[in-house]
mmCIF file of C-alpha atoms in Angstrom:
data_model
loop_
_atom_site.group_PDB
_atom_site.id
_atom_site.type_symbol
_atom_site.label_atom_id
_atom_site.label_comp_id
_atom_site.label_asym_id
_atom_site.label_seq_id
_atom_site.Cartn_x
_atom_site.Cartn_y
_atom_site.Cartn_z
ATOM 1 C CA MET A 1 153.170 113.843 117.160
ATOM 2 C CA ARG A 2 151.315 110.567 117.729
ATOM 3 C CA ALA A 3 147.892 110.330 116.111
ATOM 4 C CA ASP A 4 144.783 108.999 117.779
ATOM 5 C CA PRO A 5 144.108 105.263 117.328
ATOM 6 C CA ILE A 6 142.488 104.309 114.036
ATOM 7 C CA VAL A 7 138.857 103.324 114.610
ATOM 8 C CA VAL A 8 138.188 100.023 112.833
ATOM 9 C CA CYS A 9 134.706 98.510 112.664
ATOM 10 C CA PHE A 10 134.509 94.694 112.542
ATOM 11 C CA PRO A 11 130.964 93.655 111.551
ATOM 12 C CA PHE A 12 129.819 90.019 111.753
ATOM 13 C CA ILE A 13 126.438 88.494 111.002
ATOM 14 C CA GLY A 14 126.835 86.312 114.090
ATOM 15 C CA ASP A 15 124.678 83.287 113.250
ATOM 16 C CA GLU A 16 127.567 80.813 112.955
ATOM 17 C CA VAL A 17 131.161 80.445 114.148
ATOM 18 C CA GLY A 18 133.810 79.288 111.693
ATOM 19 C CA GLY A 19 137.507 79.679 111.055
ATOM 20 C CA SER A 20 137.063 83.188 109.616
ATOM 21 C CA HIS A 21 135.465 84.390 112.855
ATOM 22 C CA ILE A 22 138.175 82.814 115.003
ATOM 23 C CA SER A 23 140.928 84.406 112.900
ATOM 24 C CA ALA A 24 139.300 87.850 112.908
ATOM 25 C CA ILE A 25 138.597 87.782 116.631
ATOM 26 C CA ARG A 26 142.156 86.686 117.367
ATOM 27 C CA LEU A 27 143.330 89.728 115.390
ATOM 28 C CA ILE A 28 140.991 92.002 117.345
ATOM 29 C CA GLU A 29 142.351 90.693 120.646
ATOM 30 C CA ALA A 30 145.961 91.262 119.622
ATOM 31 C CA LEU A 31 145.698 94.766 118.141
ATOM 32 C CA ASN A 32 147.724 97.467 119.869
ATOM 33 C CA PRO A 33 145.126 99.822 121.460
ATOM 34 C CA SER A 34 147.453 102.778 121.002
ATOM 35 C CA GLN A 35 147.294 102.208 117.244
ATOM 36 C CA VAL A 36 143.860 100.688 116.580
ATOM 37 C CA ARG A 37 140.519 100.922 118.413
ATOM 38 C CA PRO A 38 138.255 98.082 117.257
ATOM 39 C CA ILE A 39 134.446 98.170 117.364
ATOM 40 C CA VAL A 40 132.799 94.751 117.050
ATOM 41 C CA VAL A 41 129.295 94.883 115.549
ATOM 42 C CA LEU A 42 126.941 91.889 115.446
ATOM 43 C CA HIS A 43 123.796 91.642 113.339
ATOM 44 C CA VAL A 44 122.679 88.668 115.467
ATOM 45 C CA ALA A 45 123.295 89.657 119.071
ATOM 46 C CA ASP A 46 122.121 86.375 120.601
ATOM 47 C CA GLY A 47 123.920 83.893 118.352
ATOM 48 C CA PRO A 48 127.087 81.790 118.563
ATOM 49 C CA VAL A 49 129.482 84.635 117.719
ATOM 50 C CA ALA A 50 128.022 86.709 120.567
ATOM 51 C CA ALA A 51 128.574 83.788 122.930
ATOM 52 C CA TYR A 52 132.126 83.341 121.648
ATOM 53 C CA VAL A 53 133.184 86.983 122.062
ATOM 54 C CA LYS A 54 131.502 87.197 125.481
ATOM 55 C CA GLN A 55 133.490 84.160 126.565
ATOM 56 C CA ARG A 56 136.676 85.926 125.491
ATOM 57 C CA GLY A 57 135.721 89.210 127.155
ATOM 58 C CA ILE A 58 135.334 91.223 123.937
ATOM 59 C CA PRO A 59 132.614 93.924 124.002
ATOM 60 C CA PHE A 60 130.284 94.325 121.042
ATOM 61 C CA VAL A 61 127.348 96.421 119.878
ATOM 62 C CA GLU A 62 124.289 95.335 117.949
ATOM 63 C CA ALA A 63 123.969 96.499 114.355
ATOM 64 C CA PRO A 64 121.312 99.253 114.025
ATOM 65 C CA LEU A 65 119.003 97.223 111.779
ATOM 66 C CA ARG A 66 115.350 96.293 112.148
ATOM 67 C CA ALA A 67 115.738 92.886 110.502
ATOM 68 C CA ARG A 68 118.479 90.281 110.335
ATOM 69 C CA PRO A 69 120.134 89.560 106.977
ATOM 70 C CA GLY A 70 118.650 86.517 105.251
ATOM 71 C CA ALA A 71 120.425 83.199 105.593
ATOM 72 C CA ASN A 72 120.857 82.925 101.831
ATOM 73 C CA GLY A 73 122.139 86.449 101.267
ATOM 74 C CA ARG A 74 125.784 85.955 100.352
ATOM 75 C CA GLY A 75 128.047 87.997 98.090
ATOM 76 C CA LEU A 76 126.080 89.744 95.359
ATOM 77 C CA ARG A 77 122.835 88.222 96.658
ATOM 78 C CA ALA A 78 123.237 90.404 99.736
ATOM 79 C CA ILE A 79 122.805 93.607 97.710
ATOM 80 C CA GLY A 80 119.074 93.763 98.565
ATOM 81 C CA PRO A 81 119.681 93.658 102.337
ATOM 82 C CA ALA A 82 122.576 96.059 101.786
ATOM 83 C CA LEU A 83 120.338 98.740 100.272
ATOM 84 C CA GLY A 84 117.892 98.443 103.166
ATOM 85 C CA ALA A 85 120.740 98.842 105.644
ATOM 86 C CA LEU A 86 122.358 101.766 103.857
ATOM 87 C CA ALA A 87 121.060 104.703 105.925
ATOM 88 C CA PRO A 88 121.316 103.249 109.458
ATOM 89 C CA LEU A 89 124.775 101.777 108.905
ATOM 90 C CA THR A 90 126.085 104.985 107.334
ATOM 91 C CA ARG A 91 124.857 106.963 110.364
ATOM 92 C CA PHE A 92 126.420 104.407 112.701
ATOM 93 C CA LEU A 93 129.838 104.682 111.059
ATOM 94 C CA ARG A 94 129.773 108.492 111.117
ATOM 95 C CA GLN A 95 128.634 108.636 114.730
ATOM 96 C CA HIS A 96 131.474 106.374 115.842
ATOM 97 C CA GLY A 97 134.166 108.075 113.736
ATOM 98 C CA VAL A 98 135.001 104.839 111.935
ATOM 99 C CA ALA A 99 137.924 105.120 109.533
ATOM 100 C CA ILE A 100 138.004 101.514 108.288
ATOM 101 C CA VAL A 101 135.353 98.801 107.988
ATOM 102 C CA HIS A 102 137.088 95.411 108.101
ATOM 103 C CA THR A 103 134.649 92.818 106.688
ATOM 104 C CA ASN A 104 135.260 89.076 106.886
ATOM 105 C CA ASP A 105 132.443 87.206 105.107
ATOM 106 C CA GLY A 106 130.298 87.448 101.980
ATOM 107 C CA ARG A 107 127.196 88.993 103.524
ATOM 108 C CA CYS A 108 129.098 91.620 105.504
ATOM 109 C CA HIS A 109 131.247 92.503 102.479
ATOM 110 C CA ALA A 110 128.147 93.457 100.485
ATOM 111 C CA ILE A 111 126.051 94.928 103.301
ATOM 112 C CA TRP A 112 128.764 97.272 104.600
ATOM 113 C CA ALA A 113 130.482 98.304 101.341
ATOM 114 C CA LEU A 114 128.207 101.245 100.417
ATOM 115 C CA PRO A 115 127.736 102.538 103.995
ATOM 116 C CA ALA A 116 131.519 102.618 104.345
ATOM 117 C CA ARG A 117 131.860 104.607 101.119
ATOM 118 C CA LEU A 118 129.112 107.084 102.066
ATOM 119 C CA ALA A 119 130.488 107.543 105.592
ATOM 120 C CA GLY A 120 133.939 108.382 104.229
ATOM 121 C CA ALA A 121 135.469 105.198 105.640
ATOM 122 C CA ARG A 122 137.587 102.677 103.723
ATOM 123 C CA GLN A 123 136.583 99.043 103.414
ATOM 124 C CA LEU A 124 139.133 96.307 103.979
ATOM 125 C CA TRP A 125 137.645 93.272 102.209
ATOM 126 C CA HIS A 126 139.164 90.195 103.897
ATOM 127 C CA HIS A 127 138.532 87.435 101.367
ATOM 128 C CA ARG A 128 138.538 83.940 102.874
ATOM 129 C CA GLY A 129 136.699 82.169 100.052
ATOM 130 C CA ASP A 130 137.083 80.845 96.531
ATOM 131 C CA PRO A 131 139.063 82.763 93.901
ATOM 132 C CA ASP A 132 135.995 82.748 91.646
ATOM 133 C CA ALA A 133 133.626 84.232 94.261
ATOM 134 C CA ARG A 134 131.445 86.809 92.503
ATOM 135 C CA GLY A 135 131.700 89.404 95.248
ATOM 136 C CA ALA A 136 135.501 89.283 95.300
ATOM 137 C CA ASN A 137 135.676 89.562 91.515
ATOM 138 C CA TRP A 138 132.889 92.099 90.896
ATOM 139 C CA LEU A 139 132.283 94.194 94.003
ATOM 140 C CA ALA A 140 135.643 94.231 95.776
ATOM 141 C CA PRO A 141 137.588 95.647 92.802
ATOM 142 C CA LEU A 142 135.115 98.546 92.584
ATOM 143 C CA LEU A 143 134.286 99.302 96.225
ATOM 144 C CA ALA A 144 137.001 97.986 98.546
ATOM 145 C CA GLY A 145 139.858 100.189 99.640
ATOM 146 C CA HIS A 146 142.033 97.106 100.035
ATOM 147 C CA ILE A 147 141.642 93.340 99.584
ATOM 148 C CA VAL A 148 143.348 90.824 101.853
ATOM 149 C CA THR A 149 143.308 87.148 100.921
ATOM 150 C CA VAL A 150 144.245 84.286 103.245
ATOM 151 C CA SER A 151 146.288 82.479 100.585
ATOM 152 C CA HIS A 152 147.678 82.946 97.103
ATOM 153 C CA PHE A 153 145.082 80.452 95.887
ATOM 154 C CA SER A 154 142.162 82.611 97.069
ATOM 155 C CA ARG A 155 143.162 85.787 95.192
ATOM 156 C CA PRO A 156 140.340 86.988 92.890
ATOM 157 C CA GLU A 157 140.597 85.001 89.683
ATOM 158 C CA ARG A 158 138.868 87.306 87.175
ATOM 159 C CA PRO A 159 138.406 90.753 88.744
ATOM 160 C CA VAL A 160 136.463 93.289 86.693
ATOM 161 C CA ARG A 161 139.235 95.774 87.414
ATOM 162 C CA GLY A 162 142.875 95.197 88.256
ATOM 163 C CA VAL A 163 143.469 94.751 91.995
ATOM 164 C CA GLY A 164 147.209 94.158 92.146
ATOM 165 C CA HIS A 165 147.796 97.627 93.589
ATOM 166 C CA LYS A 166 145.438 96.999 96.517
ATOM 167 C CA LEU A 167 145.776 93.307 97.325
ATOM 168 C CA SER A 168 147.802 91.574 100.032
ATOM 169 C CA VAL A 169 148.125 87.896 100.947
ATOM 170 C CA VAL A 170 148.179 87.545 104.728
ATOM 171 C CA HIS A 171 147.944 84.140 106.356
ATOM 172 C CA SER A 172 145.645 83.802 109.352
ATOM 173 C CA PRO A 173 147.005 84.169 112.905
ATOM 174 C CA PHE A 174 147.503 81.248 115.272
ATOM 175 C CA ASP A 175 148.285 81.040 118.963
ATOM 176 C CA PRO A 176 150.841 78.329 119.668
ATOM 177 C CA PRO A 177 149.788 76.188 122.642
ATOM 178 C CA THR A 178 151.505 77.276 125.851
ATOM 179 C CA ASP A 179 152.529 73.674 126.559
ATOM 180 C CA ALA A 180 152.608 70.344 124.777
ATOM 181 C CA GLY A 181 149.320 69.333 126.379
ATOM 182 C CA ASP A 182 148.336 65.928 127.654
ATOM 183 C CA ARG A 183 147.752 63.792 124.571
ATOM 184 C CA ALA A 184 147.420 60.605 126.613
ATOM 185 C CA GLY A 185 144.885 62.221 128.934
ATOM 186 C CA ALA A 186 142.895 63.684 126.020
ATOM 187 C CA ARG A 187 142.815 60.286 124.370
ATOM 188 C CA ALA A 188 141.745 58.537 127.565
ATOM 189 C CA ARG A 189 138.849 60.977 128.057
ATOM 190 C CA LEU A 190 137.686 60.439 124.482
ATOM 191 C CA ILE A 191 137.833 56.654 124.832
ATOM 192 C CA ALA A 192 135.775 56.898 128.018
ATOM 193 C CA GLU A 193 133.180 59.115 126.314
ATOM 194 C CA LEU A 194 132.847 56.846 123.279
ATOM 195 C CA GLY A 195 133.138 53.557 125.148
ATOM 196 C CA CYS A 196 135.452 52.130 122.483
ATOM 197 C CA PRO A 197 138.480 49.805 122.821
ATOM 198 C CA SER A 198 141.673 51.432 124.067
ATOM 199 C CA ASP A 199 143.594 50.574 120.896
ATOM 200 C CA THR A 200 141.175 52.454 118.619
ATOM 201 C CA ALA A 201 142.841 54.863 116.192
ATOM 202 C CA PHE A 202 140.986 58.166 115.845
ATOM 203 C CA LEU A 203 140.707 59.916 112.478
ATOM 204 C CA GLY A 204 139.447 63.478 112.835
ATOM 205 C CA TYR A 205 137.474 65.995 110.767
ATOM 206 C CA PHE A 206 137.222 69.541 112.176
ATOM 207 C CA GLY A 207 135.080 72.281 110.647
ATOM 208 C CA LEU A 208 131.615 73.157 109.466
ATOM 209 C CA LEU A 209 129.732 70.362 107.748
ATOM 210 C CA ILE A 210 129.519 72.002 104.335
ATOM 211 C CA ASP A 211 129.977 70.514 100.894
ATOM 212 C CA ARG A 212 133.292 72.272 100.147
ATOM 213 C CA LYS A 213 134.916 70.597 103.144
ATOM 214 C CA ARG A 214 133.667 67.197 101.926
ATOM 215 C CA PRO A 215 132.406 65.514 105.122
ATOM 216 C CA LEU A 216 130.996 62.735 102.932
ATOM 217 C CA GLY A 217 134.464 62.326 101.438
ATOM 218 C CA PHE A 218 135.792 61.932 104.970
ATOM 219 C CA VAL A 219 133.339 59.096 105.593
ATOM 220 C CA GLU A 220 134.363 57.469 102.308
ATOM 221 C CA ALA A 221 138.059 57.725 103.226
ATOM 222 C CA VAL A 222 137.404 56.011 106.569
ATOM 223 C CA ALA A 223 135.384 53.321 104.784
ATOM 224 C CA ALA A 224 138.201 52.758 102.280
ATOM 225 C CA PHE A 225 140.676 52.300 105.126
ATOM 226 C CA VAL A 226 138.394 49.883 106.995
ATOM 227 C CA ASP A 227 137.924 47.869 103.812
ATOM 228 C CA ARG A 228 141.681 47.626 103.201
ATOM 229 C CA HIS A 229 142.801 47.209 106.814
ATOM 230 C CA PRO A 230 140.021 45.557 108.851
ATOM 231 C CA GLU A 231 142.650 44.431 111.356
ATOM 232 C CA ILE A 232 143.193 48.028 112.576
ATOM 233 C CA PRO A 233 140.318 49.421 114.701
ATOM 234 C CA VAL A 234 139.565 53.004 113.651
ATOM 235 C CA MET A 235 136.836 55.559 114.251
ATOM 236 C CA GLY A 236 136.109 58.638 112.174
ATOM 237 C CA LEU A 237 135.014 61.583 114.333
ATOM 238 C CA LEU A 238 133.494 64.741 112.840
ATOM 239 C CA PHE A 239 133.789 67.830 115.053
ATOM 240 C CA GLY A 240 131.507 70.529 113.693
ATOM 241 C CA VAL A 241 127.908 71.392 112.868
ATOM 242 C CA PRO A 242 126.083 71.754 109.546
ATOM 243 C CA GLY A 243 126.384 75.123 107.838
ATOM 244 C CA ARG A 244 123.302 77.175 106.970
ATOM 245 C CA GLU A 245 123.375 76.122 103.335
ATOM 246 C CA ALA A 246 123.414 72.400 104.202
ATOM 247 C CA PRO A 247 121.380 71.923 107.402
ATOM 248 C CA ARG A 248 120.786 68.210 106.726
ATOM 249 C CA LEU A 249 124.385 67.303 105.922
ATOM 250 C CA GLY A 250 124.841 65.686 109.328
ATOM 251 C CA GLU A 251 122.057 63.231 108.496
ATOM 252 C CA ALA A 252 123.664 62.628 105.112
ATOM 253 C CA VAL A 253 126.959 61.788 106.832
ATOM 254 C CA LEU A 254 125.310 59.124 108.971
ATOM 255 C CA GLY A 255 123.351 57.826 105.979
ATOM 256 C CA ARG A 256 126.532 57.495 103.930
ATOM 257 C CA ALA A 257 128.265 55.658 106.784
ATOM 258 C CA SER A 258 125.351 53.243 107.020
ATOM 259 C CA ALA A 259 125.333 52.637 103.267
ATOM 260 C CA LEU A 260 129.058 51.826 103.398
ATOM 261 C CA GLY A 261 128.596 49.494 106.366
ATOM 262 C CA ILE A 262 130.645 51.548 108.836
ATOM 263 C CA GLU A 263 127.887 53.209 110.868
ATOM 264 C CA GLY A 264 129.581 52.053 114.079
ATOM 265 C CA ARG A 265 132.835 53.722 113.032
ATOM 266 C CA ILE A 266 131.520 57.252 112.404
ATOM 267 C CA ARG A 267 130.408 59.711 115.094
ATOM 268 C CA LEU A 268 129.107 63.263 114.887
ATOM 269 C CA MET A 269 130.784 65.026 117.800
ATOM 270 C CA GLY A 270 129.214 68.491 117.377
ATOM 271 C CA TYR A 271 130.940 71.792 118.033
ATOM 272 C CA ARG A 272 133.488 71.579 120.862
ATOM 273 C CA GLN A 273 135.304 74.498 122.449
ATOM 274 C CA PRO A 274 138.168 74.655 123.202
ATOM 275 C CA VAL A 275 139.162 72.500 120.284
ATOM 276 C CA GLU A 276 142.727 71.701 121.375
ATOM 277 C CA PRO A 277 142.079 68.689 123.662
ATOM 278 C CA TRP A 278 139.914 67.020 121.023
ATOM 279 C CA MET A 279 142.410 67.603 118.236
ATOM 280 C CA GLN A 280 145.203 66.290 120.455
ATOM 281 C CA ALA A 281 143.228 63.087 120.971
ATOM 282 C CA MET A 282 143.248 62.435 117.206
ATOM 283 C CA ASP A 283 145.818 60.109 115.689
ATOM 284 C CA ILE A 284 145.492 61.816 112.299
ATOM 285 C CA LEU A 285 143.609 64.821 110.908
ATOM 286 C CA LEU A 286 142.017 64.154 107.514
ATOM 287 C CA VAL A 287 141.235 67.134 105.268
ATOM 288 C CA PRO A 288 139.334 66.005 102.140
ATOM 289 C CA ALA A 289 138.248 69.585 101.314
ATOM 290 C CA VAL A 290 137.928 70.967 97.792
ATOM 291 C CA ARG A 291 139.044 74.538 97.011
ATOM 292 C CA GLU A 292 139.630 75.282 100.680
ATOM 293 C CA PRO A 293 141.231 78.771 100.716
ATOM 294 C CA PHE A 294 143.374 78.142 103.802
ATOM 295 C CA GLY A 295 142.107 75.786 106.497
ATOM 296 C CA ARG A 296 142.862 76.727 110.082
ATOM 297 C CA THR A 297 142.683 73.124 111.209
ATOM 298 C CA LEU A 298 145.837 72.165 109.312
ATOM 299 C CA ILE A 299 147.964 74.638 111.240
ATOM 300 C CA GLU A 300 146.233 73.979 114.574
ATOM 301 C CA ALA A 301 146.978 70.286 114.174
ATOM 302 C CA MET A 302 150.627 71.014 113.356
ATOM 303 C CA PHE A 303 151.025 73.047 116.550
ATOM 304 C CA LEU A 304 149.451 70.239 118.575
ATOM 305 C CA GLY A 305 151.476 67.366 117.149
ATOM 306 C CA THR A 306 148.667 65.723 115.159
ATOM 307 C CA PRO A 307 149.803 64.715 111.652
ATOM 308 C CA VAL A 308 147.748 65.907 108.670
ATOM 309 C CA VAL A 309 146.684 64.170 105.459
ATOM 310 C CA ALA A 310 145.019 66.664 103.106
ATOM 311 C CA THR A 311 143.968 67.022 99.490
ATOM 312 C CA ARG A 312 146.395 68.617 97.065
ATOM 313 C CA ASP A 313 143.997 71.457 96.315
ATOM 314 C CA GLY A 314 143.136 75.024 97.273
ATOM 315 C CA GLY A 315 145.436 76.545 99.843
ATOM 316 C CA ASN A 316 146.503 73.194 101.317
ATOM 317 C CA PRO A 317 149.759 72.981 99.306
ATOM 318 C CA GLU A 318 150.728 76.430 100.633
ATOM 319 C CA ALA A 319 150.706 74.993 104.170
ATOM 320 C CA ILE A 320 151.929 71.447 103.475
ATOM 321 C CA GLU A 321 155.100 70.264 101.764
ATOM 322 C CA HIS A 322 154.322 66.697 100.820
ATOM 323 C CA ASP A 323 155.961 64.056 102.995
ATOM 324 C CA VAL A 324 157.808 66.752 104.957
ATOM 325 C CA ASN A 325 155.317 68.457 107.307
ATOM 326 C CA GLY A 326 152.240 66.535 106.183
ATOM 327 C CA ILE A 327 150.874 64.372 103.402
ATOM 328 C CA LEU A 328 149.049 65.543 100.258
ATOM 329 C CA VAL A 329 146.737 63.237 98.313
ATOM 330 C CA PRO A 330 144.824 63.573 95.025
ATOM 331 C CA LEU A 331 141.480 65.298 94.992
ATOM 332 C CA GLU A 332 138.191 63.368 95.227
ATOM 333 C CA GLN A 333 139.918 60.004 95.729
ATOM 334 C CA PRO A 334 138.977 58.643 99.176
ATOM 335 C CA GLU A 335 141.129 55.551 98.631
ATOM 336 C CA ALA A 336 144.202 57.801 98.320
ATOM 337 C CA PHE A 337 144.009 58.423 102.077
ATOM 338 C CA VAL A 338 144.473 54.723 102.896
ATOM 339 C CA GLU A 339 148.223 54.302 102.482
ATOM 340 C CA PRO A 340 149.181 57.589 104.265
ATOM 341 C CA ILE A 341 146.893 56.672 107.184
ATOM 342 C CA PHE A 342 148.376 53.179 107.396
ATOM 343 C CA ARG A 343 151.965 54.425 107.381
ATOM 344 C CA LEU A 344 151.323 57.116 109.997
ATOM 345 C CA LEU A 345 149.669 54.533 112.261
ATOM 346 C CA THR A 346 152.315 51.830 111.821
ATOM 347 C CA ASP A 347 155.643 53.618 111.221
ATOM 348 C CA PRO A 348 156.636 55.558 114.389
ATOM 349 C CA ASP A 349 159.766 57.095 112.845
ATOM 350 C CA HIS A 350 157.837 58.437 109.849
ATOM 351 C CA ARG A 351 155.154 59.841 112.111
ATOM 352 C CA ARG A 352 157.697 61.481 114.438
ATOM 353 C CA ARG A 353 159.532 63.150 111.556
ATOM 354 C CA ILE A 354 156.320 64.568 110.078
ATOM 355 C CA VAL A 355 155.076 65.830 113.457
ATOM 356 C CA GLU A 356 158.344 67.458 114.508
ATOM 357 C CA THR A 357 158.865 69.230 111.178
ATOM 358 C CA ALA A 358 155.251 70.420 111.097
ATOM 359 C CA ARG A 359 155.426 71.850 114.613
ATOM 360 C CA ALA A 360 158.701 73.682 113.930
ATOM 361 C CA ARG A 361 157.401 75.243 110.707
ATOM 362 C CA ALA A 362 154.119 76.268 112.291
ATOM 363 C CA HIS A 363 155.930 78.112 115.076
ATOM 364 C CA ALA A 364 158.217 79.847 112.589
ATOM 365 C CA THR A 365 155.539 80.876 110.075
ATOM 366 C CA TYR A 366 152.095 81.424 111.590
ATOM 367 C CA ASN A 367 152.581 83.689 114.576
ATOM 368 C CA VAL A 368 150.078 86.310 115.713
ATOM 369 C CA GLU A 369 152.622 89.126 115.883
ATOM 370 C CA THR A 370 153.418 88.998 112.162
ATOM 371 C CA HIS A 371 149.713 88.906 111.246
ATOM 372 C CA VAL A 372 148.878 91.887 113.464
ATOM 373 C CA ALA A 373 151.837 93.910 112.188
ATOM 374 C CA ARG A 374 150.819 93.381 108.567
ATOM 375 C CA LEU A 375 147.157 94.263 109.118
ATOM 376 C CA THR A 376 148.074 97.330 111.183
ATOM 377 C CA ALA A 377 150.359 98.533 108.395
ATOM 378 C CA ILE A 378 147.495 98.106 105.909
ATOM 379 C CA TYR A 379 145.154 100.115 108.170
ATOM 380 C CA GLN A 380 147.714 102.895 108.383
ATOM 381 C CA ALA A 381 148.270 102.933 104.634
ATOM 382 C CA LEU A 382 144.509 103.046 104.008
ATOM 383 C CA CYS A 383 144.173 106.063 106.276
ATOM 384 C CA ARG A 384 147.011 107.852 104.536
ATOM 385 C CA ARG A 385 145.233 107.265 101.215
ATOM 386 C CA ALA A 386 141.770 108.271 102.472
ATOM 387 C CA PRO A 387 140.420 111.007 100.159
ATOM 388 C CA GLU A 388 140.238 114.287 102.018
ATOM 389 C CA THR A 389 137.063 115.310 100.207
ATOM 390 C CA SER A 390 135.041 112.323 101.475
ATOM 391 C CA PRO A 391 132.631 113.073 104.318
ATOM 392 C CA GLY A 392 134.159 112.002 107.585
ATOM 393 C CA ALA A 393 137.368 110.777 105.957
ATOM 394 C CA VAL A 394 140.227 110.352 108.390
ATOM 395 C CA ARG A 395 143.762 111.353 107.525
ATOM 396 C CA ARG A 396 146.460 110.468 110.023
ATOM 397 C CA THR A 397 150.135 110.962 110.606
ATOM 398 C CA ILE A 398 151.801 107.612 111.241
ATOM 399 C CA PRO A 399 154.319 107.700 114.084
#
């Protein structure tokens, strides 16, 4: 006999859109409704995540809280807001028959952990951050029913309790483009917008402007290339907005460009959606990030035929085999980007080999179907393990 769909609650704060939100929402869209019924909950019902899910036709409900979580409440620092939210969120989960709470960022991990436990639901803690994150090492081992990390690098480094029995590494889902796109047209539109010469080479940065992603390092890499190869016209374009913890980082980017004498070669492009035409217009994607768990932009670029030069750090080496489907460079060395950029811009055969291999591997490895199947299996296993004595616990027979 087929059981009812598992009710899974996906809470988001909703005050910014990043790769974690895109990955989680792509999962929500692809879930089989006969197996899983998702409920999207937003703490900020008028923010960028609300706009994003509305655009994609995904319904949501507003979290039953009187106040929004503070901007600085991440990980363990969110325990205060979590205690204030305990009663209303517990009632919400019971009223909606939620079996699993699938959290995707530091504040939601902490805020929803105790309500899930009290409501008899299981928490799936989807860790998309550093391996030394305090929440992942202190709270998740004690409270989460299961931990999913986006890479082997991001697994909790020093958990207070062993988590091997309840941890899975599941790479994020990606939708391959339905066609190759119009790279020439995307490039022409960008040239028209910027008013730059037609032979300009575009070096791209995609993501939030936060310190870990090193937007200042991107500027320094562009400056190093300009210094070494002034004969090649290049522009460094940053697609993204400052994160909450670094609201003035955009100004710092422009200040750094000015100090290095390349202010005319750096542009802040803001948040653009859809991202594909802009990424296709790039000649090369530069990823100077430090301890990046698993950047979506690397794989998106591979699908779109834009070669990637990234730091040999974090989850980047799990996605890139050096000089095969991308280029890896040493950490915190902007000048290390110069030679890979030069070769990709001047050696068509090298560029073609990198692009073709990257696209083939991306199609073979990062498909949505595999991601959904793995998460659905985890949901089902969590429900089978749900303690029968917990209030509201759900126990299901898997078909």
